[in-house]
CSV table of C-alpha atoms and ligand atoms in Angstrom, one decimal:
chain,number,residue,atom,x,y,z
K,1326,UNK,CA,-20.7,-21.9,15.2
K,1327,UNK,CA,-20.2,-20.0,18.5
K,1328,UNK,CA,-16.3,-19.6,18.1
K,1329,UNK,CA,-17.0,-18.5,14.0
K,1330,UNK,CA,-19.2,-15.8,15.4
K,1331,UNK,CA,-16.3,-14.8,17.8
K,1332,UNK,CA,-13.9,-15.0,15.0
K,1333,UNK,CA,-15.6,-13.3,13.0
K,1334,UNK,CA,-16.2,-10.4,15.5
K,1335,UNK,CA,-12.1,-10.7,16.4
K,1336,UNK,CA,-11.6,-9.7,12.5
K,1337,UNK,CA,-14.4,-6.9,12.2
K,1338,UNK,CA,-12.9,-5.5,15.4
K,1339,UNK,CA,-8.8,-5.9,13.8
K,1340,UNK,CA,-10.1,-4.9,10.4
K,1341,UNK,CA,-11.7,-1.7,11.2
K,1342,UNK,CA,-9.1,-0.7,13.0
K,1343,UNK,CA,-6.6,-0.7,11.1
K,1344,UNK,CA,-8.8,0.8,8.7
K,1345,UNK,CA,-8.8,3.9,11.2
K,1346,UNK,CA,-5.3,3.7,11.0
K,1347,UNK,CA,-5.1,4.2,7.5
K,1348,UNK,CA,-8.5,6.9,6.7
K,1349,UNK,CA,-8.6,8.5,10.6
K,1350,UNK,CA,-10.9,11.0,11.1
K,1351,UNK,CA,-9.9,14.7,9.9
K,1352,UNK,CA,-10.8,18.0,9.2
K,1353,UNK,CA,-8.0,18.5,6.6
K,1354,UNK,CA,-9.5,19.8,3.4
K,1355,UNK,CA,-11.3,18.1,1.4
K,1356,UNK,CA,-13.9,17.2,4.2
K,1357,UNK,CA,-16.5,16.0,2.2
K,1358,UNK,CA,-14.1,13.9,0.3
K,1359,UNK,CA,-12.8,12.4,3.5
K,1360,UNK,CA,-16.6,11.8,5.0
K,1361,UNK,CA,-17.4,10.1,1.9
K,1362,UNK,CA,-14.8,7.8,1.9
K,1363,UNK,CA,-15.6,6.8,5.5
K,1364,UNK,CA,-19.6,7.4,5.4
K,1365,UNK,CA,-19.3,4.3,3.0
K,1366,UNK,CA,-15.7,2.0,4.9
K,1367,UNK,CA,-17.9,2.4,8.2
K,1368,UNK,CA,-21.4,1.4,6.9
K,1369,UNK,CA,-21.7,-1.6,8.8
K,1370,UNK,CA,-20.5,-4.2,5.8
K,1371,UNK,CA,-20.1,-7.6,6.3
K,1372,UNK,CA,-16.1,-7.8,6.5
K,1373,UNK,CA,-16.9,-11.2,4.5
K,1374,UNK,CA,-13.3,-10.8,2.2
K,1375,UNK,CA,-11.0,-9.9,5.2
K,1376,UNK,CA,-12.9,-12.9,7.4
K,1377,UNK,CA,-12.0,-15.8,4.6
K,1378,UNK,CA,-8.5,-13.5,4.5
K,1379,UNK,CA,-8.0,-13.8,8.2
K,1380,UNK,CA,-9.3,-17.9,8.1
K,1381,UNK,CA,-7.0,-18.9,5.9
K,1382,UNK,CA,-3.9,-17.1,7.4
K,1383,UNK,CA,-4.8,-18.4,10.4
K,1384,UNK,CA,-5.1,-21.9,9.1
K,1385,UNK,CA,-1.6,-21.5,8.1
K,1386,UNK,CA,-0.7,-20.2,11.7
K,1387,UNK,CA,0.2,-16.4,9.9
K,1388,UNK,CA,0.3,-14.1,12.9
K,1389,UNK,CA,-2.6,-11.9,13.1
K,1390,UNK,CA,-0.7,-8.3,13.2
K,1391,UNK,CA,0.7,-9.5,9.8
K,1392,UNK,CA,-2.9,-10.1,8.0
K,1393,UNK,CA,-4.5,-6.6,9.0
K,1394,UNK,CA,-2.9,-4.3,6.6
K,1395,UNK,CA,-4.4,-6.4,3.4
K,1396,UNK,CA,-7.3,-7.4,5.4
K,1397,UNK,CA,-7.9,-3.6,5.3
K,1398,UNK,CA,-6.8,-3.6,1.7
K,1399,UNK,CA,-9.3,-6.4,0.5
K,1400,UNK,CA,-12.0,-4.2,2.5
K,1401,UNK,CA,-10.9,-1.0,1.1
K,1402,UNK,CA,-11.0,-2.6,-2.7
K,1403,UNK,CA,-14.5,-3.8,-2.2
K,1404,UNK,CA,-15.8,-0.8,-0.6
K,1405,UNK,CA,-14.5,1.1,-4.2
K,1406,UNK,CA,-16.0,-0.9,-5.9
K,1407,UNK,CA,-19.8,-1.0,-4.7
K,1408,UNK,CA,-19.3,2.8,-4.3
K,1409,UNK,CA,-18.5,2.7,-8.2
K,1410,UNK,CA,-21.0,-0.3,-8.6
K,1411,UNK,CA,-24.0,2.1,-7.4
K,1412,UNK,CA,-23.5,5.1,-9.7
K,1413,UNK,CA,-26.3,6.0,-12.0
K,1414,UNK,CA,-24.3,4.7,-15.2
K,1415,UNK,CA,-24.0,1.7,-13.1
K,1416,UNK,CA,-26.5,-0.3,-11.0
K,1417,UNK,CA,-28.2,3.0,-10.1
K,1418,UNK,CA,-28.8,2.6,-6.2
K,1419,UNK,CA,-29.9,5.1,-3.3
K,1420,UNK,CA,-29.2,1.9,-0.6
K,1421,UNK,CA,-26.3,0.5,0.1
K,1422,UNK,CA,-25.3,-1.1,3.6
K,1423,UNK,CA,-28.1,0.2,5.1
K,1424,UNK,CA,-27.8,3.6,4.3
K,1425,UNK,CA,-28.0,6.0,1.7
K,1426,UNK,CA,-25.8,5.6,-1.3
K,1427,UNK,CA,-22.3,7.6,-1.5
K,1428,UNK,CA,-23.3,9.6,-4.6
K,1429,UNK,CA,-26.7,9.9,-3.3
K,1430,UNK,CA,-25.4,11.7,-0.1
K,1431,UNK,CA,-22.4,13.4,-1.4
K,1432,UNK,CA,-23.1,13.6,-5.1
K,1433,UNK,CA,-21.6,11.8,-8.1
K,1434,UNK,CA,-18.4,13.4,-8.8
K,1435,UNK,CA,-17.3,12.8,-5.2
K,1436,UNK,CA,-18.0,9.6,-4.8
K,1437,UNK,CA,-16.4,8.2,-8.0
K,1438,UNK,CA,-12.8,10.2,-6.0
K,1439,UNK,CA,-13.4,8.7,-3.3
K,1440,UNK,CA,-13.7,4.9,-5.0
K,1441,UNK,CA,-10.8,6.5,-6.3
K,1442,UNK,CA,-9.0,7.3,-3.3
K,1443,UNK,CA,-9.9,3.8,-1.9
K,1444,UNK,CA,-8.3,1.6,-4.4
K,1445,UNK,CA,-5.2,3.4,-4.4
K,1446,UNK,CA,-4.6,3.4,-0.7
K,1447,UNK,CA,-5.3,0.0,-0.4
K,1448,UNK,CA,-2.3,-1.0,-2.3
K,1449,UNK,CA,-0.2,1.4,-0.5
K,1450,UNK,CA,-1.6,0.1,3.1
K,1451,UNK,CA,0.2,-3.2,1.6
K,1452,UNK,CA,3.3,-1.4,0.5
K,1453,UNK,CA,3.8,0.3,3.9
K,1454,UNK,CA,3.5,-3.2,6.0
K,1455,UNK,CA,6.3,-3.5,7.5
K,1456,UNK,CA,5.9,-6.8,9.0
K,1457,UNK,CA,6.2,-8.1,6.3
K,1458,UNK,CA,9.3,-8.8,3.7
K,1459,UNK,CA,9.4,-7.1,0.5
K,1460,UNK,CA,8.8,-9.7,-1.6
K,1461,UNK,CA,5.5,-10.8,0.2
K,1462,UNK,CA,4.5,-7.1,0.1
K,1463,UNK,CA,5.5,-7.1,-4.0
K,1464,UNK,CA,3.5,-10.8,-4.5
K,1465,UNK,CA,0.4,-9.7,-2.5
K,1466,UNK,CA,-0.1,-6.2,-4.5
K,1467,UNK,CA,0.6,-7.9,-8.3
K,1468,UNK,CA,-2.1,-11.0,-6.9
K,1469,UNK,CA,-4.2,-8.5,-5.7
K,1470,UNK,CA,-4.3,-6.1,-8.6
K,1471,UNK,CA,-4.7,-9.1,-11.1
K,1472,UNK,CA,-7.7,-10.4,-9.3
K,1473,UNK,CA,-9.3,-6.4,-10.4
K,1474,UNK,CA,-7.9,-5.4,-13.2
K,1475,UNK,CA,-7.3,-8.7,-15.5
K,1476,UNK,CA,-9.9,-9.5,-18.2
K,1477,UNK,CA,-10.9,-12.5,-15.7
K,1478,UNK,CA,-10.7,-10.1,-12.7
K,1479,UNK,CA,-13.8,-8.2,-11.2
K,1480,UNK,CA,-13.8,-4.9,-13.3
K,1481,UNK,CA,-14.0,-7.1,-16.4
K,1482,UNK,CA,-16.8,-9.2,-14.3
K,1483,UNK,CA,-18.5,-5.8,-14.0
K,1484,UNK,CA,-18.6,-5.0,-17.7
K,1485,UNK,CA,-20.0,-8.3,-19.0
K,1486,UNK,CA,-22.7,-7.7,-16.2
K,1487,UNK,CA,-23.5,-5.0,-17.6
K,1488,UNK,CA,-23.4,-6.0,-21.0
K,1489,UNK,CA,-25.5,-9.1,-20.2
K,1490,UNK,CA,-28.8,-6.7,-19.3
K,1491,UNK,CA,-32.0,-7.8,-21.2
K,1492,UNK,CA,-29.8,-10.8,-22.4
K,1493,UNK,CA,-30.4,-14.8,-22.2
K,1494,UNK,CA,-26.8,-16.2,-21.3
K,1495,UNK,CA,-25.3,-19.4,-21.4
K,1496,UNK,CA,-24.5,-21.2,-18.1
K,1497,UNK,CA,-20.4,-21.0,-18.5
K,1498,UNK,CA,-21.5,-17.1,-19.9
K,1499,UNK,CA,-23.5,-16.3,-16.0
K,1500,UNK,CA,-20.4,-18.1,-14.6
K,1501,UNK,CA,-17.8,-16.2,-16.5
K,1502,UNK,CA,-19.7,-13.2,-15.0
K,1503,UNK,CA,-19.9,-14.5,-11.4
K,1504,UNK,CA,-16.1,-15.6,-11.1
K,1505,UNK,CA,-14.9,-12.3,-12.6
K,1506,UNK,CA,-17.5,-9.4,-10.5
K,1507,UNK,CA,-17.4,-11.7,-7.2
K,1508,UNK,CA,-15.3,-14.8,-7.5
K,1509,UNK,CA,-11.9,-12.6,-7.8
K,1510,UNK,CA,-11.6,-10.8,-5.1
K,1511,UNK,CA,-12.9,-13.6,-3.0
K,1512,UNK,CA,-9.9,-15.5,-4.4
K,1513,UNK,CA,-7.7,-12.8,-3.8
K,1514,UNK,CA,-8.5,-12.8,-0.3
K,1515,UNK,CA,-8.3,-16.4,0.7
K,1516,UNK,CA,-4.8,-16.7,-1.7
K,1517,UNK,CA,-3.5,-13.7,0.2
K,1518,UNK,CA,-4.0,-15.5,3.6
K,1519,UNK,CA,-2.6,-18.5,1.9
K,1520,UNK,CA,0.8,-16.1,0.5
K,1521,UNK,CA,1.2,-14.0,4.0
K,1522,UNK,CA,0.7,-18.0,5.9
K,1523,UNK,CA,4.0,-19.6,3.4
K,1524,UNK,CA,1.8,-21.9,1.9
K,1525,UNK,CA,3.2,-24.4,-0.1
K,1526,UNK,CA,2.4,-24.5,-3.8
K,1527,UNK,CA,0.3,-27.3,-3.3
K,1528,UNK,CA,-1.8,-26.1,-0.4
K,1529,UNK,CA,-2.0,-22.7,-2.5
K,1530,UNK,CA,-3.4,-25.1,-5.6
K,1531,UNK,CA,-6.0,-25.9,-2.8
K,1532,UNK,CA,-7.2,-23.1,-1.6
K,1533,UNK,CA,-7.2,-21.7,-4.7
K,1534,UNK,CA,-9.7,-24.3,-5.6
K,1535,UNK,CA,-11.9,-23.5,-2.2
K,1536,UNK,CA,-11.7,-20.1,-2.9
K,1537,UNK,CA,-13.0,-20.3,-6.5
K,1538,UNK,CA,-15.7,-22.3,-5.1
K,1539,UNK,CA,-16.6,-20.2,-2.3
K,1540,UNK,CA,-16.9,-17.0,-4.3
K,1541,UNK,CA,-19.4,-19.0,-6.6
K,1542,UNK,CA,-21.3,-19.9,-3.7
K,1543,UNK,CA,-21.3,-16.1,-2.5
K,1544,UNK,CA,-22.8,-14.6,-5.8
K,1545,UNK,CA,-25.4,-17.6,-5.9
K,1546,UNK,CA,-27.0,-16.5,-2.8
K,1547,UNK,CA,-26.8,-13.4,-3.4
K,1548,UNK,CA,-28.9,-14.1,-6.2
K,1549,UNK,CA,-30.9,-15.9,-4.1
K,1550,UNK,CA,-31.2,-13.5,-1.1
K,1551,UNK,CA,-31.8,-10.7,-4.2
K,1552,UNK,CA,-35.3,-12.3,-4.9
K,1553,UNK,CA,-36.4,-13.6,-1.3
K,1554,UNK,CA,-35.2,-11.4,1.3
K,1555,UNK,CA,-36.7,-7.3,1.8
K,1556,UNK,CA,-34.1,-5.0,1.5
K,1557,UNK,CA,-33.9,-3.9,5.0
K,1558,UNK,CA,-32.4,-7.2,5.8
K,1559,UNK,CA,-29.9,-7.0,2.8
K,1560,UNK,CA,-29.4,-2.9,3.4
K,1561,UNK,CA,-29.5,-2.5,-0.5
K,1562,UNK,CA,-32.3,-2.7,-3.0
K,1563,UNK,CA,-33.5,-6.0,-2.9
K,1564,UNK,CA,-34.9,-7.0,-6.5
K,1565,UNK,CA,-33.0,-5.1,-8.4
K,1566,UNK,CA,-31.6,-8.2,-10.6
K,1567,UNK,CA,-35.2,-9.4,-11.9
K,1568,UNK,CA,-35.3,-5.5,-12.2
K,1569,UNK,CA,-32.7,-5.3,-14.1
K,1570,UNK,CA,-32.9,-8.3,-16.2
K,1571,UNK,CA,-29.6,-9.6,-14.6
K,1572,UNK,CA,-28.5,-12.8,-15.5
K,1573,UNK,CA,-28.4,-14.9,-12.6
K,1574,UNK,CA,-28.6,-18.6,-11.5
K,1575,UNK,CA,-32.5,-18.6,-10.3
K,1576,UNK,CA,-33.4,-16.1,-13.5
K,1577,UNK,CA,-31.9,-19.3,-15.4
K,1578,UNK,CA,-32.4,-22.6,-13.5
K,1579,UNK,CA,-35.4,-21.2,-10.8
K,1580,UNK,CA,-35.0,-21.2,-7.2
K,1581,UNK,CA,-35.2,-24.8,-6.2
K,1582,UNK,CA,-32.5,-25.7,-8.8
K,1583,UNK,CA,-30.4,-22.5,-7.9
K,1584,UNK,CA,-30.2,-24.3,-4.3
K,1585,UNK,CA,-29.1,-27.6,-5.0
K,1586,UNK,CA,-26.6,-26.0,-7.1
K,1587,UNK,CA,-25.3,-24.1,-3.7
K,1588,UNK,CA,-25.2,-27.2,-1.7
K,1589,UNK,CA,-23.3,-28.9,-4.8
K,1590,UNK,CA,-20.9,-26.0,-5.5
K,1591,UNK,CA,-20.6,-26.1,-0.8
K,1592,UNK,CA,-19.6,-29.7,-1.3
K,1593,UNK,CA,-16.7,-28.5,-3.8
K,1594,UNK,CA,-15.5,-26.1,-2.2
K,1595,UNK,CA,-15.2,-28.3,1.2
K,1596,UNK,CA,-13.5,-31.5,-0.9
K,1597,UNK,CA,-10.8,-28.8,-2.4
K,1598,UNK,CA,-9.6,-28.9,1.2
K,1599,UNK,CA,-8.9,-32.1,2.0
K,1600,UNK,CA,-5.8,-32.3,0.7
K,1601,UNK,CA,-4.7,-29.3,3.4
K,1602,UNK,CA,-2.9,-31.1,6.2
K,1603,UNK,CA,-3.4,-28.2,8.3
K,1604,UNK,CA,-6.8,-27.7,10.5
K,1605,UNK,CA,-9.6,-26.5,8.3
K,1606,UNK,CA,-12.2,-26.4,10.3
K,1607,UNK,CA,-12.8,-22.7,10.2
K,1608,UNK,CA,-12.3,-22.9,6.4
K,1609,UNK,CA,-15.7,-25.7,6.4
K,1610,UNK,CA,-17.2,-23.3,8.6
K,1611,UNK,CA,-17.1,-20.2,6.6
K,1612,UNK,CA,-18.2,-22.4,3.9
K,1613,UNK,CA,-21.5,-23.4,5.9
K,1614,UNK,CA,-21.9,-19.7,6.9
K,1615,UNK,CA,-21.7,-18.3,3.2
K,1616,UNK,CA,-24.2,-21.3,2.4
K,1617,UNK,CA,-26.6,-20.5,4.8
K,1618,UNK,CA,-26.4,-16.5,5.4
K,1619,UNK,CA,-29.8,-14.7,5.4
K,1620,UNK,CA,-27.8,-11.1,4.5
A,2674,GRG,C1,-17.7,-1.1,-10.1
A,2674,GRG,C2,-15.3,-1.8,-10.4
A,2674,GRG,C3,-16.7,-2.1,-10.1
A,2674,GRG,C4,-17.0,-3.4,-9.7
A,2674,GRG,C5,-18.2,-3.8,-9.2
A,2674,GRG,C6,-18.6,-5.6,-6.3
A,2674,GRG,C7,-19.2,-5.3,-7.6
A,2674,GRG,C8,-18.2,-5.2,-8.7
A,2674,GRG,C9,-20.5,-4.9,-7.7
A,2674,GRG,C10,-21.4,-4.9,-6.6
A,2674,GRG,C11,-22.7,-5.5,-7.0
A,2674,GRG,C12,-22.8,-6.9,-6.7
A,2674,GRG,C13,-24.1,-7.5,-6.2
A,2674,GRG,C14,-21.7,-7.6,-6.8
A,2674,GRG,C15,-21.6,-9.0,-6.5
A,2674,GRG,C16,-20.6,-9.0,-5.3
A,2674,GRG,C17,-21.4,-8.8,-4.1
A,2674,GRG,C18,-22.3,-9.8,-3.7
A,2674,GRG,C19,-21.1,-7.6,-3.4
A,2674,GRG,C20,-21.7,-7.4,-2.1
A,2674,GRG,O1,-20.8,-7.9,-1.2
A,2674,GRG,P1,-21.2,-8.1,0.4
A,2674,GRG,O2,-22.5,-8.8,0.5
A,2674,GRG,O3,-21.3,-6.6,0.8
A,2674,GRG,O4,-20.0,-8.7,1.0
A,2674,GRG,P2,-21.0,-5.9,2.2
A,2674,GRG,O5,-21.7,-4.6,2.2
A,2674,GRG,O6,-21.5,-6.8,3.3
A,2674,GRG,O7,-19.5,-5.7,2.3
C-alpha cells in the first residue's frame, strides 16, 4: 500500500498542476468568477477519477505527460458537477470538501458559471494536448462527453436521483441511478487511461468491466460512509441521504448486507482483470483502497 500512497501523491502532485496550467491565478476580470472556480478545483478533493485515469494508463505503459491534460479534464468535470450538485434546487449543501460551498461563498448565480466554465475547459484542455494525435484527442472528448451527457451518463444519473426522493426503488432502479451519477465518469476515467495506453479492444472490454464495477463499489460506500462517518471526515454533510430519503444500498438492504455486497461487487471488479496480460497490481490495489476508504 506504501507505493499506492506514493502514486497516488505522484498524480495529486501532476494533476493539480496541470490544472494550474489551465485556471492559473489572475486578476483579469471577472475575479470572483475566477476565485470560484479555483476556491472549489483546489479544495483538497480526493483526485479519486484522475488516480484510476493515471493507473490504468500506466498499466498500459502510457507516458505520464500524455495522461495529465484529461486527468485534469476528468477532475475539472467532477468538480462542475458537485459545484452544480450542491445548489439549493439540488442537494442543497453549505460543505463541500471541507469548506464552504461555492454558491454559499460566492452566491448562486456564480457558481452555476463557473460549473459552467469548468466543463467547457475541460474538453478544450483535451483538444489542446498536443502529445497526443488527433484522433485520440477526438475519441477521448466524444467517450468523455457520452459518459455526461447520455441518458445512461451522470447528468441523467443526477435527475433520476432526484426524482427518486421519498421513493422506494427497485434494486436494478438504485443501480440504474448509481451507474449513471457515479459509475460514468468513473468509467470514463479508467477507459480513457485504457484509449491514451492503445489498448486492445479486448483489454478495453476488460477494463470496461473493472471500471463499471469499481464505480459501483465507489457509490456503495459512499452510502455507507454517508450514514457512519461525521462530516468532518467526509468534508460534506454527512447524513444527508437518510435526510433526504435518498435511495441507497443500506436504505434498501441495511448496513451489514450493503457490505457484503461491496466485498462481492470488489471481487467483480478484480476477476474483470484477469484477462489483462499486463501488470494489474495497482488496478487490485485501487480496488482495495475504494473498498476500504474511511473518506
Ligand atoms: C449536478 C450534473 C450534476 C451531476 C451531479 C457527482 C454528482 C452528480 C453529484 C454529487 C453527489 C454525490 C454524492 C454523487 C455521487 C458521486 C460522488 C460520490 C461524488 C463525490 O466524489 P468524491 O468522493 O469527491 O471523489 P472529492 O471531493 O474527493 O473529489
Amino acid at each position: 500500500m506504501a507505493e499506492l500512497t506514493e502514486f497516488i501523491d505522484t498524480v495529486r502532485r501532476l494533476t493539480d498542476a496541470k490544472l494550474e496550467e489551465i485556471v492559473p491565478r489572475s486578476d483579469v476580470e471577472p475575479i470572483r468568477l475566477h476565485e470560484a472556480i479555483r476556491w472549489s478545483l483546489f479544495a483538497g478533493g480526493k483526485r479519486i477519477r484522475p488516480a484510476i485515469l493515471f493507473a490504468v494508463g500506466q498499466t498500459f505503459n502510457a507516458a505520464f505527460d500524455n495522461i495529465s491534460a484529461t486527468a485534469a479534464a476528468v477532475e475539472m468535470i467532477h468538480t462542475y458537477s458537485l459545484i452544480h450538485d450542491d445548489l439549493p434546487a439540488m442537494d442543497d449543501d453549505d460543505m463541500r470538501r471541507g469548506k464552504a460551498t461555492c454558491h454559499k461563498k460566492f452566491g448562486e448565480a456564480t457558481a452555476i458559471l463557473a460549473g459552467d466554465v469548468l466543463q467547457t475547459l475541460a474538453f478544450k484542455a483535451i483538444a489542446d494536448d498536443e502529445r497526443l494525435p488527433a484522433d485520440t484527442r477526438i475519441k477521448l472528448i466524444s467517450m468523455i462527453a457520452a459518459a455526461a451527457g447520455t441518458p445512461s451518463g451522470m447528468v441523467a444519473g443526477q435527475q433520476l436521483d432526484l426524482d427518486a426522493e421519498g421513493k422506494t426503488l427497485s434494486i436494478a432502479e438504485i443501480e440504474q441511478i448509481h451507474r449513471g451519477k457515479t459509475g460514468a465518469m468513473i468509467s470514463a476515467s479508467a477507459l480513457a487511461g485504457a484509449i491514451i495506453g492503445n489498448a486492445s479492444p479486448n483489454e478495453l472490454f476488460a477494463i470496461e468491466n473493472y471500471a463499471s464495477n469499481l464505480g459501483l463499489l465507489f457509490q456503495i460506500t459512499d452510502d455507507l460512509l454517508d450514514i457512519t462517518q461525521a462530516s468532518e471526515t467526509l468534508g460534506k454533510t454527512a447524513g444527508k441521504d437518510v435526510t433526504a430519503e435518498k435511495a441507497t444500498y443500506p436504505s434498501h438492504f441495511g448496513i451489514e448486507k450493503t457490505r457484503e455486497m461491496a466485498n462481492q461487487i470488489h471481487q467483480q471488479a478484480c476477476d474483470a482483470l484477469s484477462s489483462i496480460s499486463h501488470n494489474t497490481e495497482l488496478l487490485h490495489q485501487l480496488a482495495d483502497l475504494i473498498l476500504n476508504r474511511t473518506r
